CSV table of C-alpha atoms and ligand atoms in Angstrom, one decimal:
chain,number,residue,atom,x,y,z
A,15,UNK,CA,65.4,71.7,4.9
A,16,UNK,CA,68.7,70.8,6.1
A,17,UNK,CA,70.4,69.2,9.3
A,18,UNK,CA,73.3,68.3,10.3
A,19,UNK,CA,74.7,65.7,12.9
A,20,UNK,CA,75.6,66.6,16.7
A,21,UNK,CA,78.8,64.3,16.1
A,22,UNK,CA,79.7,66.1,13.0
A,23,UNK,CA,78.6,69.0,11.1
A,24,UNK,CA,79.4,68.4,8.0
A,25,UNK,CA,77.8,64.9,7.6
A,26,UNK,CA,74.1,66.7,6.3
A,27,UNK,CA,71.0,65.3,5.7
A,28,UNK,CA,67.6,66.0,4.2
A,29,UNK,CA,64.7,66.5,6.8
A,30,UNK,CA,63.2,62.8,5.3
A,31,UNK,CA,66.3,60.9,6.1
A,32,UNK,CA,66.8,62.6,9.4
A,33,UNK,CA,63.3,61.7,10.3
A,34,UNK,CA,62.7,57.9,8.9
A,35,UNK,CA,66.9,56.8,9.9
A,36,UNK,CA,66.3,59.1,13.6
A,37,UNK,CA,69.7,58.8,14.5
A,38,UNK,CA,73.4,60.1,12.8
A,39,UNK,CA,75.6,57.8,12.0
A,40,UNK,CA,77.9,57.1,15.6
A,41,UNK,CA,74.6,57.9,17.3
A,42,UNK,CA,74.9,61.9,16.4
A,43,UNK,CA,71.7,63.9,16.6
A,44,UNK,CA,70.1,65.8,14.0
A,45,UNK,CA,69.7,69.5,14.2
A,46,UNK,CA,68.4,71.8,11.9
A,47,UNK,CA,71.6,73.5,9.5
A,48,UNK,CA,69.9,76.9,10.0
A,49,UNK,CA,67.8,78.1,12.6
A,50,UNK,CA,67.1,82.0,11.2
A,51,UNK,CA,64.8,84.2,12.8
A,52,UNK,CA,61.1,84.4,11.7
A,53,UNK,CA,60.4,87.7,9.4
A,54,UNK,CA,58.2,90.4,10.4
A,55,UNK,CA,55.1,89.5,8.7
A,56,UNK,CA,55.2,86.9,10.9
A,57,UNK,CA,55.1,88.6,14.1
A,58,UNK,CA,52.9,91.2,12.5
A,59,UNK,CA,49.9,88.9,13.6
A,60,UNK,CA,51.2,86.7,16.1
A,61,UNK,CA,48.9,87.6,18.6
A,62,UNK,CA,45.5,87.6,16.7
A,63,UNK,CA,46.3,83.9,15.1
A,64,UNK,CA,45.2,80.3,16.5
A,65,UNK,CA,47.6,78.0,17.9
A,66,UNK,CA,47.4,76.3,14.7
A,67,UNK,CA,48.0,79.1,12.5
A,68,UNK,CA,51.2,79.9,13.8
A,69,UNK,CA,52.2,76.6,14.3
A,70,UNK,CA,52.0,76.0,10.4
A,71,UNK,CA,54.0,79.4,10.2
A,72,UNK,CA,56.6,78.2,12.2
A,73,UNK,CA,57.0,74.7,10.6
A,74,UNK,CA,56.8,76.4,7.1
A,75,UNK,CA,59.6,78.5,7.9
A,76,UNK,CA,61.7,75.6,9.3
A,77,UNK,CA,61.2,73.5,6.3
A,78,UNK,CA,61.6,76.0,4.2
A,79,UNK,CA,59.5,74.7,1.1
A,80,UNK,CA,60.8,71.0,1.7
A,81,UNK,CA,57.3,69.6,1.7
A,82,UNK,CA,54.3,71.0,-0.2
A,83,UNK,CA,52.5,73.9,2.0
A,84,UNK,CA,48.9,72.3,1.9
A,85,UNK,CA,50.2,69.2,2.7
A,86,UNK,CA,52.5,71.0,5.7
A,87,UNK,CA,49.6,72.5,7.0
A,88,UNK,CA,47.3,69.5,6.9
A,89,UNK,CA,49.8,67.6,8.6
A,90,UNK,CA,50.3,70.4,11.5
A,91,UNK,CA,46.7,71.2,11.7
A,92,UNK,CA,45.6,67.3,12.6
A,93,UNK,CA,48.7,67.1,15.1
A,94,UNK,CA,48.0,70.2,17.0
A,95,UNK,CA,43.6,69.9,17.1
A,96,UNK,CA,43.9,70.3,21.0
A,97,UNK,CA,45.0,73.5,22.7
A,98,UNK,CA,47.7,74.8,25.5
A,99,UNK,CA,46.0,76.9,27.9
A,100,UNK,CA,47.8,79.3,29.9
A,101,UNK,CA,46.6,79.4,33.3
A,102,UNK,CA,47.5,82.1,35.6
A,103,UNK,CA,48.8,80.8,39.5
A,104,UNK,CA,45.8,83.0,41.5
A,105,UNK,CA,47.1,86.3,41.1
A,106,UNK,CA,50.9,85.5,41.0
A,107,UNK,CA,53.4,86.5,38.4
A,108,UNK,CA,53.6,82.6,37.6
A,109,UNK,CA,51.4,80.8,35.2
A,110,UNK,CA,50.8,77.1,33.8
A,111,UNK,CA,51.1,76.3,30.6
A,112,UNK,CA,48.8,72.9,30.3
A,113,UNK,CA,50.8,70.6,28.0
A,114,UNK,CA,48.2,67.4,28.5
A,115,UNK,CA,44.6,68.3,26.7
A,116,UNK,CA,46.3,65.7,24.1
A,117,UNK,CA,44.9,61.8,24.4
A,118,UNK,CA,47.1,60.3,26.2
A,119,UNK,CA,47.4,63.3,28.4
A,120,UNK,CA,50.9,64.7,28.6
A,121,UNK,CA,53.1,67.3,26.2
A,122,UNK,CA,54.1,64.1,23.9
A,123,UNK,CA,51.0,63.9,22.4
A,124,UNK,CA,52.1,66.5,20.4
A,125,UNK,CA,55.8,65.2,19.3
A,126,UNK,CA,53.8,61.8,18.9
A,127,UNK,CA,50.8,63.1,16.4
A,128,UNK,CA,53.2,66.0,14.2
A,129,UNK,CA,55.8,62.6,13.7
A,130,UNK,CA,53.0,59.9,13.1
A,131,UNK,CA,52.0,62.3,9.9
A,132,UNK,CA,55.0,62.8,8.7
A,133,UNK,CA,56.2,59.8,8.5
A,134,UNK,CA,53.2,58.4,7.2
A,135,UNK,CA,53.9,61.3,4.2
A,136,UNK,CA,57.5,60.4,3.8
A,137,UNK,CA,56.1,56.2,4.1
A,138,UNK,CA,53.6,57.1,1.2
A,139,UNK,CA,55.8,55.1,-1.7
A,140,UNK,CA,56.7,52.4,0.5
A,141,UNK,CA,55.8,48.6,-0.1
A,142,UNK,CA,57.8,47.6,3.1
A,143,UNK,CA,55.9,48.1,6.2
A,144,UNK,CA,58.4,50.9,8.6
A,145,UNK,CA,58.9,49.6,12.4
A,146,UNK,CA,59.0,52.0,15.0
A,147,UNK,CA,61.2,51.4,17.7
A,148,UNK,CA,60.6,53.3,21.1
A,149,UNK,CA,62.0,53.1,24.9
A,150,UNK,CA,59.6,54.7,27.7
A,151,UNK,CA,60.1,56.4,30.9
A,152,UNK,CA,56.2,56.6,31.4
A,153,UNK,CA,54.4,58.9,29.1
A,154,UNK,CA,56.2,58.4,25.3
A,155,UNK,CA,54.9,54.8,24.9
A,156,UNK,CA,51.1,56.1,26.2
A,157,UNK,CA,51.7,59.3,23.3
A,158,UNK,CA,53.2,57.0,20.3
A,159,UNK,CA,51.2,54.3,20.6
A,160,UNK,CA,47.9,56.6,20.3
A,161,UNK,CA,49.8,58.7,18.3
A,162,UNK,CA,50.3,56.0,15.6
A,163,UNK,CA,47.6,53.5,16.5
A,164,UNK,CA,45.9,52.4,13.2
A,165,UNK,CA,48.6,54.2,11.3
A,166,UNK,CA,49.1,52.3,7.5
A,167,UNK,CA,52.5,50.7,6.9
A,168,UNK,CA,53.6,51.4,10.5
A,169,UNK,CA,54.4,49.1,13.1
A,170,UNK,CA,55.6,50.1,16.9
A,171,UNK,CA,57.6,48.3,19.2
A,172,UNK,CA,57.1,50.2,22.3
A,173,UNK,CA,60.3,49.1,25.5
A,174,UNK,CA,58.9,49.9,29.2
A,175,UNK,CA,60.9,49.2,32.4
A,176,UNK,CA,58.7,46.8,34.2
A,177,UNK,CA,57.5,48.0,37.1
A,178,UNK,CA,58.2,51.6,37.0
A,179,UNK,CA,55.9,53.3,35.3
A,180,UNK,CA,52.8,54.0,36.8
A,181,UNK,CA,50.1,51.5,36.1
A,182,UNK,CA,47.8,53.7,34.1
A,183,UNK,CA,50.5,55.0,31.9
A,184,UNK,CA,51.1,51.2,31.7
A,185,UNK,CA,47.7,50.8,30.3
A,186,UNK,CA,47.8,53.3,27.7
A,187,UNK,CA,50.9,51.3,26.0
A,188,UNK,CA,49.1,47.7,26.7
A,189,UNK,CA,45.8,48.1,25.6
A,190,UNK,CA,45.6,49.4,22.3
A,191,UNK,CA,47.2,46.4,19.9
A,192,UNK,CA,46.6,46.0,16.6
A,193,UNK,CA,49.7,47.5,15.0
A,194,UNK,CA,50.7,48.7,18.6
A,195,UNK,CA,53.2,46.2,20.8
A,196,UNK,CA,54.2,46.5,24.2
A,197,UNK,CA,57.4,44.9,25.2
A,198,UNK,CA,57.9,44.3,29.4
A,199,UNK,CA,61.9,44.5,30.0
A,200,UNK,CA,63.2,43.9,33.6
A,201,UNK,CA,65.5,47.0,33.7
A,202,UNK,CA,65.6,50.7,34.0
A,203,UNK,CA,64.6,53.2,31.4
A,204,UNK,CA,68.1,53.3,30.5
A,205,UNK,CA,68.6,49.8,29.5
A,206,UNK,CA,65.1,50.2,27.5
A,207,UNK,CA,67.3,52.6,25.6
A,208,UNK,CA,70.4,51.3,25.3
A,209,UNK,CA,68.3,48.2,24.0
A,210,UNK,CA,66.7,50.8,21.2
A,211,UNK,CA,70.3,52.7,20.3
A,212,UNK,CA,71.7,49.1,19.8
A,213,UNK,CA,69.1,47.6,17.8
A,214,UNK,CA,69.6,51.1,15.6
A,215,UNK,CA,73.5,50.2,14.8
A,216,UNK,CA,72.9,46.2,14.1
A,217,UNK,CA,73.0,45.6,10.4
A,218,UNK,CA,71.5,42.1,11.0
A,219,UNK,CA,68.6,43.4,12.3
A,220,UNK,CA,67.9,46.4,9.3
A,221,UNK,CA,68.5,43.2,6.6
A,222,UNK,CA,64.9,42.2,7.8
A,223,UNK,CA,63.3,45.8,9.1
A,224,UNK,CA,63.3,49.0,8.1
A,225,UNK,CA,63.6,50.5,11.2
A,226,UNK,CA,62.7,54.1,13.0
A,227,UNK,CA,62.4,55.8,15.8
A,228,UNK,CA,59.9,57.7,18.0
A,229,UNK,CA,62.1,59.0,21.0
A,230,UNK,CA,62.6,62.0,21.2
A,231,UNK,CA,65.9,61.6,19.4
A,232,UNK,CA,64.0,62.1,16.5
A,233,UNK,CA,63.6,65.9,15.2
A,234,UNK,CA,59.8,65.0,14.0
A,235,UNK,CA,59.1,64.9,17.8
A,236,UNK,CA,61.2,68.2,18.9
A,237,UNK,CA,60.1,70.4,16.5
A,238,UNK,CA,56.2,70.6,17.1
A,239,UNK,CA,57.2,71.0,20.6
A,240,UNK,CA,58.5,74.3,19.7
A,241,UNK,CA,55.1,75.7,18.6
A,242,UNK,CA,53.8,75.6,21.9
A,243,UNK,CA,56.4,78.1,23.5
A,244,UNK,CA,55.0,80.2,20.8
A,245,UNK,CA,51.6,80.1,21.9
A,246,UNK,CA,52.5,80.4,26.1
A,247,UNK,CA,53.8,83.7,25.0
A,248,UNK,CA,50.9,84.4,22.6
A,249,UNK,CA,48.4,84.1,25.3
A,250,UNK,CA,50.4,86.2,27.7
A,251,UNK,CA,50.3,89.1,25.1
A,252,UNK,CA,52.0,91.8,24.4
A,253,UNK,CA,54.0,92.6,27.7
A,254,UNK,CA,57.1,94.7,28.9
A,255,UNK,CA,59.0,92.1,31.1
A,256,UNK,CA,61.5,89.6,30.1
A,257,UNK,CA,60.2,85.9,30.2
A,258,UNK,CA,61.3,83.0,32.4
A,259,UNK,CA,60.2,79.8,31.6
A,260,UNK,CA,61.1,76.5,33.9
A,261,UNK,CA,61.0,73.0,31.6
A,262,UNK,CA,60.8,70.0,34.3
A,263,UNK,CA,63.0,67.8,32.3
A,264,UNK,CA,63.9,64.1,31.6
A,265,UNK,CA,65.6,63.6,28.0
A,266,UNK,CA,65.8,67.7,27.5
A,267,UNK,CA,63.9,67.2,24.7
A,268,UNK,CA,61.6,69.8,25.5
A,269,UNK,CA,63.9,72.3,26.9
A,270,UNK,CA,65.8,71.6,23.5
A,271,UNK,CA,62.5,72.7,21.9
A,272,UNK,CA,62.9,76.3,23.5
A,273,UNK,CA,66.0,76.9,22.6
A,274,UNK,CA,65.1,76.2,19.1
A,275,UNK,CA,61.9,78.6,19.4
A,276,UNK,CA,64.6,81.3,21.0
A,277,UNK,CA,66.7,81.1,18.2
A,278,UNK,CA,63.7,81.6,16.2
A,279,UNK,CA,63.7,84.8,17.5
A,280,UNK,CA,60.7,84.1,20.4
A,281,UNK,CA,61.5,86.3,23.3
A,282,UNK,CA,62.6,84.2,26.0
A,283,UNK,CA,64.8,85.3,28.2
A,284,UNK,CA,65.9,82.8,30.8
A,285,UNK,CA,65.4,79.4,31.0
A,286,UNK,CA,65.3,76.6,34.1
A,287,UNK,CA,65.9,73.3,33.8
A,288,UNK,CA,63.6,71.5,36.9
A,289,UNK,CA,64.9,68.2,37.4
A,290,UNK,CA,64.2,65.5,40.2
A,291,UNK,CA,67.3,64.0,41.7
A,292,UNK,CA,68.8,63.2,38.3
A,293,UNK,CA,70.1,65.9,38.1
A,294,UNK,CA,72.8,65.3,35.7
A,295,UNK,CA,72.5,68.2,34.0
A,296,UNK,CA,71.5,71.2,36.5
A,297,UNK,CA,74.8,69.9,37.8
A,298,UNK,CA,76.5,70.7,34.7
A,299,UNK,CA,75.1,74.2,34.7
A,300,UNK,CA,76.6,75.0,38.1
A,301,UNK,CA,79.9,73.0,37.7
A,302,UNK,CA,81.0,72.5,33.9
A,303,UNK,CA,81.2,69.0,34.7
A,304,UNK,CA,79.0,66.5,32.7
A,305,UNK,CA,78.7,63.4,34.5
A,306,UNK,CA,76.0,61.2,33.0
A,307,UNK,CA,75.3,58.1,35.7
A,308,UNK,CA,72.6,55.6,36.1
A,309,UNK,CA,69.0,56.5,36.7
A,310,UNK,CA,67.6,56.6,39.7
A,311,UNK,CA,63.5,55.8,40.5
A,312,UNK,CA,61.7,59.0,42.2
A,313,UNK,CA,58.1,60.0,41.6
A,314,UNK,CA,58.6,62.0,38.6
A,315,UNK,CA,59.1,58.9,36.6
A,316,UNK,CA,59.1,60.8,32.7
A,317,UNK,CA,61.9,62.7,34.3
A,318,UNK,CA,64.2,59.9,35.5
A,319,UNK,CA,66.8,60.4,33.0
A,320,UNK,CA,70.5,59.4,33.6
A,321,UNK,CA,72.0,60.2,30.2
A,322,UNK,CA,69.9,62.8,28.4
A,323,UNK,CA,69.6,62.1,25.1
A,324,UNK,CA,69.3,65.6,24.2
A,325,UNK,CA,72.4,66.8,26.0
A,326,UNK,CA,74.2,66.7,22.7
A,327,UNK,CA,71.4,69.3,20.8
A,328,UNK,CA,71.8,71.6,24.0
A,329,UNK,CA,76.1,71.7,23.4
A,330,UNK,CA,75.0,71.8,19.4
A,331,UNK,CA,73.1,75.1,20.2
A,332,UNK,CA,76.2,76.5,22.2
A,333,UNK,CA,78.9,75.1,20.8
A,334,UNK,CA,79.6,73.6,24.1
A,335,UNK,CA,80.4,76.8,25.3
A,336,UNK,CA,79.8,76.1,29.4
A,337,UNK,CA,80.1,80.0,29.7
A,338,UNK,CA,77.5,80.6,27.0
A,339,UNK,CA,75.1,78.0,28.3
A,340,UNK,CA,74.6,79.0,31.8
A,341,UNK,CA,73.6,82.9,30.2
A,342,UNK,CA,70.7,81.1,29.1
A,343,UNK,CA,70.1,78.6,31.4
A,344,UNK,CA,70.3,77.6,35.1
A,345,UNK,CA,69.1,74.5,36.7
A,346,UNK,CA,67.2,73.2,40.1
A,347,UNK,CA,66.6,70.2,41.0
A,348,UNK,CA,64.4,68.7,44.1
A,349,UNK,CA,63.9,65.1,46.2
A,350,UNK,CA,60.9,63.1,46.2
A,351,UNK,CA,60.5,64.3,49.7
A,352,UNK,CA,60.2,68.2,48.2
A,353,UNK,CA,58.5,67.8,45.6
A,354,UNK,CA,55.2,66.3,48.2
A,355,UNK,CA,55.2,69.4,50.1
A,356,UNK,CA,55.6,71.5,46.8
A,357,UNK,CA,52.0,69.4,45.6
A,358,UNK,CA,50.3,70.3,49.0
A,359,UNK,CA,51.4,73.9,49.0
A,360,UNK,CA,50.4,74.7,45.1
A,361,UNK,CA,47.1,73.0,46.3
A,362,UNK,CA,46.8,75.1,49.3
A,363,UNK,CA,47.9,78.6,47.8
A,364,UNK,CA,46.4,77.8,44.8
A,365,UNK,CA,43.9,75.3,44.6
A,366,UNK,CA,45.5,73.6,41.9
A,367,UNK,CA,46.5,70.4,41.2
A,368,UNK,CA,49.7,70.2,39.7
A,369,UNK,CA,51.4,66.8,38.6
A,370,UNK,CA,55.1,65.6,40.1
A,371,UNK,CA,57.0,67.0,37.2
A,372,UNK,CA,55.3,70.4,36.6
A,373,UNK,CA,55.8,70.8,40.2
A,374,UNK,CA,59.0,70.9,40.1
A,375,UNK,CA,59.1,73.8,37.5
A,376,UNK,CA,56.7,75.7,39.3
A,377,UNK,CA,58.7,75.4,42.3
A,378,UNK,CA,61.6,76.8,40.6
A,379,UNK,CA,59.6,79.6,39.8
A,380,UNK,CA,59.0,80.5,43.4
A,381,UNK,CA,62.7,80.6,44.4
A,382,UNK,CA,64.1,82.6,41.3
A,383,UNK,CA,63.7,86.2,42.7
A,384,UNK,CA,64.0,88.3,39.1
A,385,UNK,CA,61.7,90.6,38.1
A,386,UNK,CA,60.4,88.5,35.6
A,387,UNK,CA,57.0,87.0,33.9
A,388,UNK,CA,57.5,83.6,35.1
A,389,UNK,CA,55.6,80.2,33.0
A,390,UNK,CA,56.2,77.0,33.8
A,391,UNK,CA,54.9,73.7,32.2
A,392,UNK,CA,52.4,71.0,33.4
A,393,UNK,CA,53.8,68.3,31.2
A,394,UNK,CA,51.4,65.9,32.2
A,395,UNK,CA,48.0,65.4,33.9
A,396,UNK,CA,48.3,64.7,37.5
A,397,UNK,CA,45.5,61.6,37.1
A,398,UNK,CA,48.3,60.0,35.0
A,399,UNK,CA,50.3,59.4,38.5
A,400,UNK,CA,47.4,58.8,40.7
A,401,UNK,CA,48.8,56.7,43.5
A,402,UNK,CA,51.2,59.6,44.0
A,403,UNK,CA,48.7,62.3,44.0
A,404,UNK,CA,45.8,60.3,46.4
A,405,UNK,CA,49.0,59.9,48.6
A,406,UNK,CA,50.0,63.7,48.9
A,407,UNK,CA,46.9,66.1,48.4
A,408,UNK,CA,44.2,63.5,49.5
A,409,UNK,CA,42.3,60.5,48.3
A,410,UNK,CA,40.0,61.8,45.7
A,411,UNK,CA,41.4,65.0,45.0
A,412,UNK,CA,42.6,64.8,41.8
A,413,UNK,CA,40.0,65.0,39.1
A,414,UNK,CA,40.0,61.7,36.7
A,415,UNK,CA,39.3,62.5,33.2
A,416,UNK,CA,37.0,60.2,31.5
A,417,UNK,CA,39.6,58.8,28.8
A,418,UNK,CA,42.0,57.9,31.7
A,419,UNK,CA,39.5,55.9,33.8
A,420,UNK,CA,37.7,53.6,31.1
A,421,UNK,CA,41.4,52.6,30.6
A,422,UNK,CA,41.3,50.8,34.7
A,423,UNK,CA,39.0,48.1,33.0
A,424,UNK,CA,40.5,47.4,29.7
A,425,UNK,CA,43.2,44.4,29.6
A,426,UNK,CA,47.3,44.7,29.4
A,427,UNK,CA,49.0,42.6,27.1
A,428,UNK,CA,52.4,42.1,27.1
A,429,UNK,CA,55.6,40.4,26.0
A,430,UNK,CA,58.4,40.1,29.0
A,431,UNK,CA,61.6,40.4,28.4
A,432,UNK,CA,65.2,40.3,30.2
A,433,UNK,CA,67.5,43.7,29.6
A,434,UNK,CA,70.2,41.9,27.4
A,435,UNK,CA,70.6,42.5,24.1
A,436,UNK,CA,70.6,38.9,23.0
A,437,UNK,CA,67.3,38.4,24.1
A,438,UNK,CA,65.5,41.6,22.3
A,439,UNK,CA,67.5,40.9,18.9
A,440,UNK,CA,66.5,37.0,19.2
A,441,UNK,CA,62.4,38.5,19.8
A,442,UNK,CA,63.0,40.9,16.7
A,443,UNK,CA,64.8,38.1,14.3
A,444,UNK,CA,61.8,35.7,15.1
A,445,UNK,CA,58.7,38.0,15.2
B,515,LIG,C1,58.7,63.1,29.0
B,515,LIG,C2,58.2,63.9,30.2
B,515,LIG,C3,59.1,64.9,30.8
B,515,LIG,C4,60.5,65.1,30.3
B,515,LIG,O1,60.5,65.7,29.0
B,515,LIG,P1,61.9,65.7,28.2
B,515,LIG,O2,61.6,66.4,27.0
B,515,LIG,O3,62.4,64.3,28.0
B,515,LIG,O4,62.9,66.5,29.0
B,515,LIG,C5,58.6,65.6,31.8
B,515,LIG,N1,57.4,65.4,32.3
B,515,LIG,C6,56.5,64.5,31.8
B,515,LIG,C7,55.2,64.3,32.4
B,515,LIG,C8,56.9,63.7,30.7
B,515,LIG,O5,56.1,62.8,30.2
């Protein structure tokens, strides 16, 4: 398997470099050089096979005999061991596509467990243990840090901005330790990642780490979170009318993920990108105009995105053709103030209890008028943003699985830090 860089297409890589360096050389993205339709003894079955199965189908075909099939599979069968169910809104034309049966409950888990395995493949020959570097809005840290807890030779360093994330997402990233650290920075997400990006192109630090990353800049995360597109449709079955699907989105990772899966040949026929008031790039959709600015705090905190780090995959994917772009896409975004009386009325029409960022799909859903089969994604579990949800739908409303509430006991430890640069290299250097 190939890939090439977002900042220049002929600078090509193996899939092993692209996944242990993460990031192109002048911060350019990887992307997969060839992205050709699956054949037809693929689709022959599609229906009849597990999640797994055509996940390993899928991944085979994109790595195209770069790693050994048994050991392919393996790797894709541990990662993907939990499903996506497909849950129809009453008797609507919109379903759910539940992204959070994972362990730390939300759509990561999956990016986190496919990248944890292959790294650990690719790390196999490697004396030098392989540090993992990782900025959260909320639910990456929680995904990685179970995603590689206990993993050999790997050590993560996992950035949060203090103070907003919500406290049990803080616990997943605080609790674990062992090879797991969670560093407490008094910034935004943004400066989290700035911190990451700079650490990436400092030669002082790589003298003394060999250093990776587990955003989902990193194609090991993006590509298992194409599968799932493929099973949404799977579990729909065979059906006459084009598909919508709405992607609340952050770092377009995901929405990237679909467009992938579409060129793949999956039939998807429009997509939305749901955002909260960052809404950087719906903005671009309806104007042309690409105008990344700082992030702002709203109750869909995985989704408070200023600069989307996938931004650059999208344009790859069209070669930043704004007219080509907008055939596939279209964009919504909604206020904090929205997205409470979106909660209540899913509840009320539905009896379901969404979360703050599949909401927001969902509500897209409602206001696009085509005559579509429309599927939207719950990216997380709503129990992950608690406060939020006793506030809108009710003080024990929102059911508390039993992995989220044993974490309310357990202790957080972590290292504070300012948002300069000086301060996170001098931490690194002396660690
Ligand atoms: C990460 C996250 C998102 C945003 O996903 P991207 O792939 O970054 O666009 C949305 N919702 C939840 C719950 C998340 O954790």
């Amino acid at each position: 398997m190939k890939l090439y860089s977002t900042k220049n297409e002929d600078f090509i890589v193996d899939l092993e470099e692209a996944v242990m360096n993460s990031l192109a050389p002048e911060g350019g993205l990887y992307m997969p050089s060839k992205l050709t339709p699956l054949p037809e003894s693929f689709w022959a079955n599609f229906y009849k096979r597990s999640f797994q199965e055509n996940s390993y189908l899928v991944c085979s075909h994109l790595f195209d005999g770069y790693i050994p099939e048994d050991i392919l599979k393996d790797i894709v069968y541990e990662a993907i061991n939990f499903p996506a169910p497909l849950v129809q809104m009453s008797d609507s034309d919109i379903y759910s596509l539940e992204l959070w049966h994972g362990p730390s409950l939300a759509f990561k888990d999956f990016g986190a467990r496919f990248m944890s395995r292959l790294m650990s493949y690719f790390n196999r020959n490697n004396d030098n243990d392989l540090t993992i570097l990782v900025a959260t809005s909320g639910d990456t840290g929680g995904a990685v840090a179970t995603g590689f807890y206990n993993t050999p030779g790997i050590e993560v360093i996992i950035l949060y901005p203090s103070g907003k994330v919500s406290h049990l997402q803080e616990k997943q990233l605080t609790t674990l330790g062992k090879n797991i650290t969670a560093l407490e920075i008094d910034g935004t997400f943004d400066d989290c990642q700035a911190l990451v990006k700079q650490a990436f192109l400092d030669e002082h630090l790589r003298e003394k780490y060999r250093l990776s990353s587990a955003n989902s800049i990193n194609i090991a995360r993006l590509i298992p979170q194409s599968f799932y597109y493929f099973e949404a449709i799977k579990q729909l079955g065979p059906i006459d009318k084009p598909i919508t699907m709405s992607i609340p989105s952050g770092n377009f990772g995901n929405l990237t993920a679909g467009l992938i899966a579409k060129r793949l040949g999956l039939k998807i026929d429009q997509f939305i990108a749901a955002t909260n008031i960052n809404n950087i790039v719906p903005k671009y959709l309806e104007t042309g105009v690409y105008e990344p600015k700082p992030s702002i705090a709203t109750i869909s905190n995985a989704m408070d995105v200023g600069r989307p780090s996938n931004f650059d995959r999208m344009m790859a994917l069209y070669s930043s053709t704004w007219n080509d772009v907008k055939k596939d896409i279209s964009g919504a975004f909604y206020t904090d103030e929205k997205n409470k009386e979106i909660l209540k009325d899913i509840k009320t029409q539905h009896g379901y209890v969404a979360d703050p960022h599949g909401a927001l799909g969902y509500q897209s859903l409602v206001e696009n008028k085509t005559d579509t089969v429309k599927i939207y994604f719950e990216t997380a579990h709503p129990a992950k943003f608690i406060n939020v949800m006793d506030e809108t739908i009710g003080v024990g409303m929102t059911p508390v699985p039993e992995r989220l509430a044993k974490l309310r006991h357990e202790e957080k430890t972590s290292i504070e830090l300012g948002k300069e640069y000086t301060s996170f290299k001098k931490y690194l250097l002396e660690r």
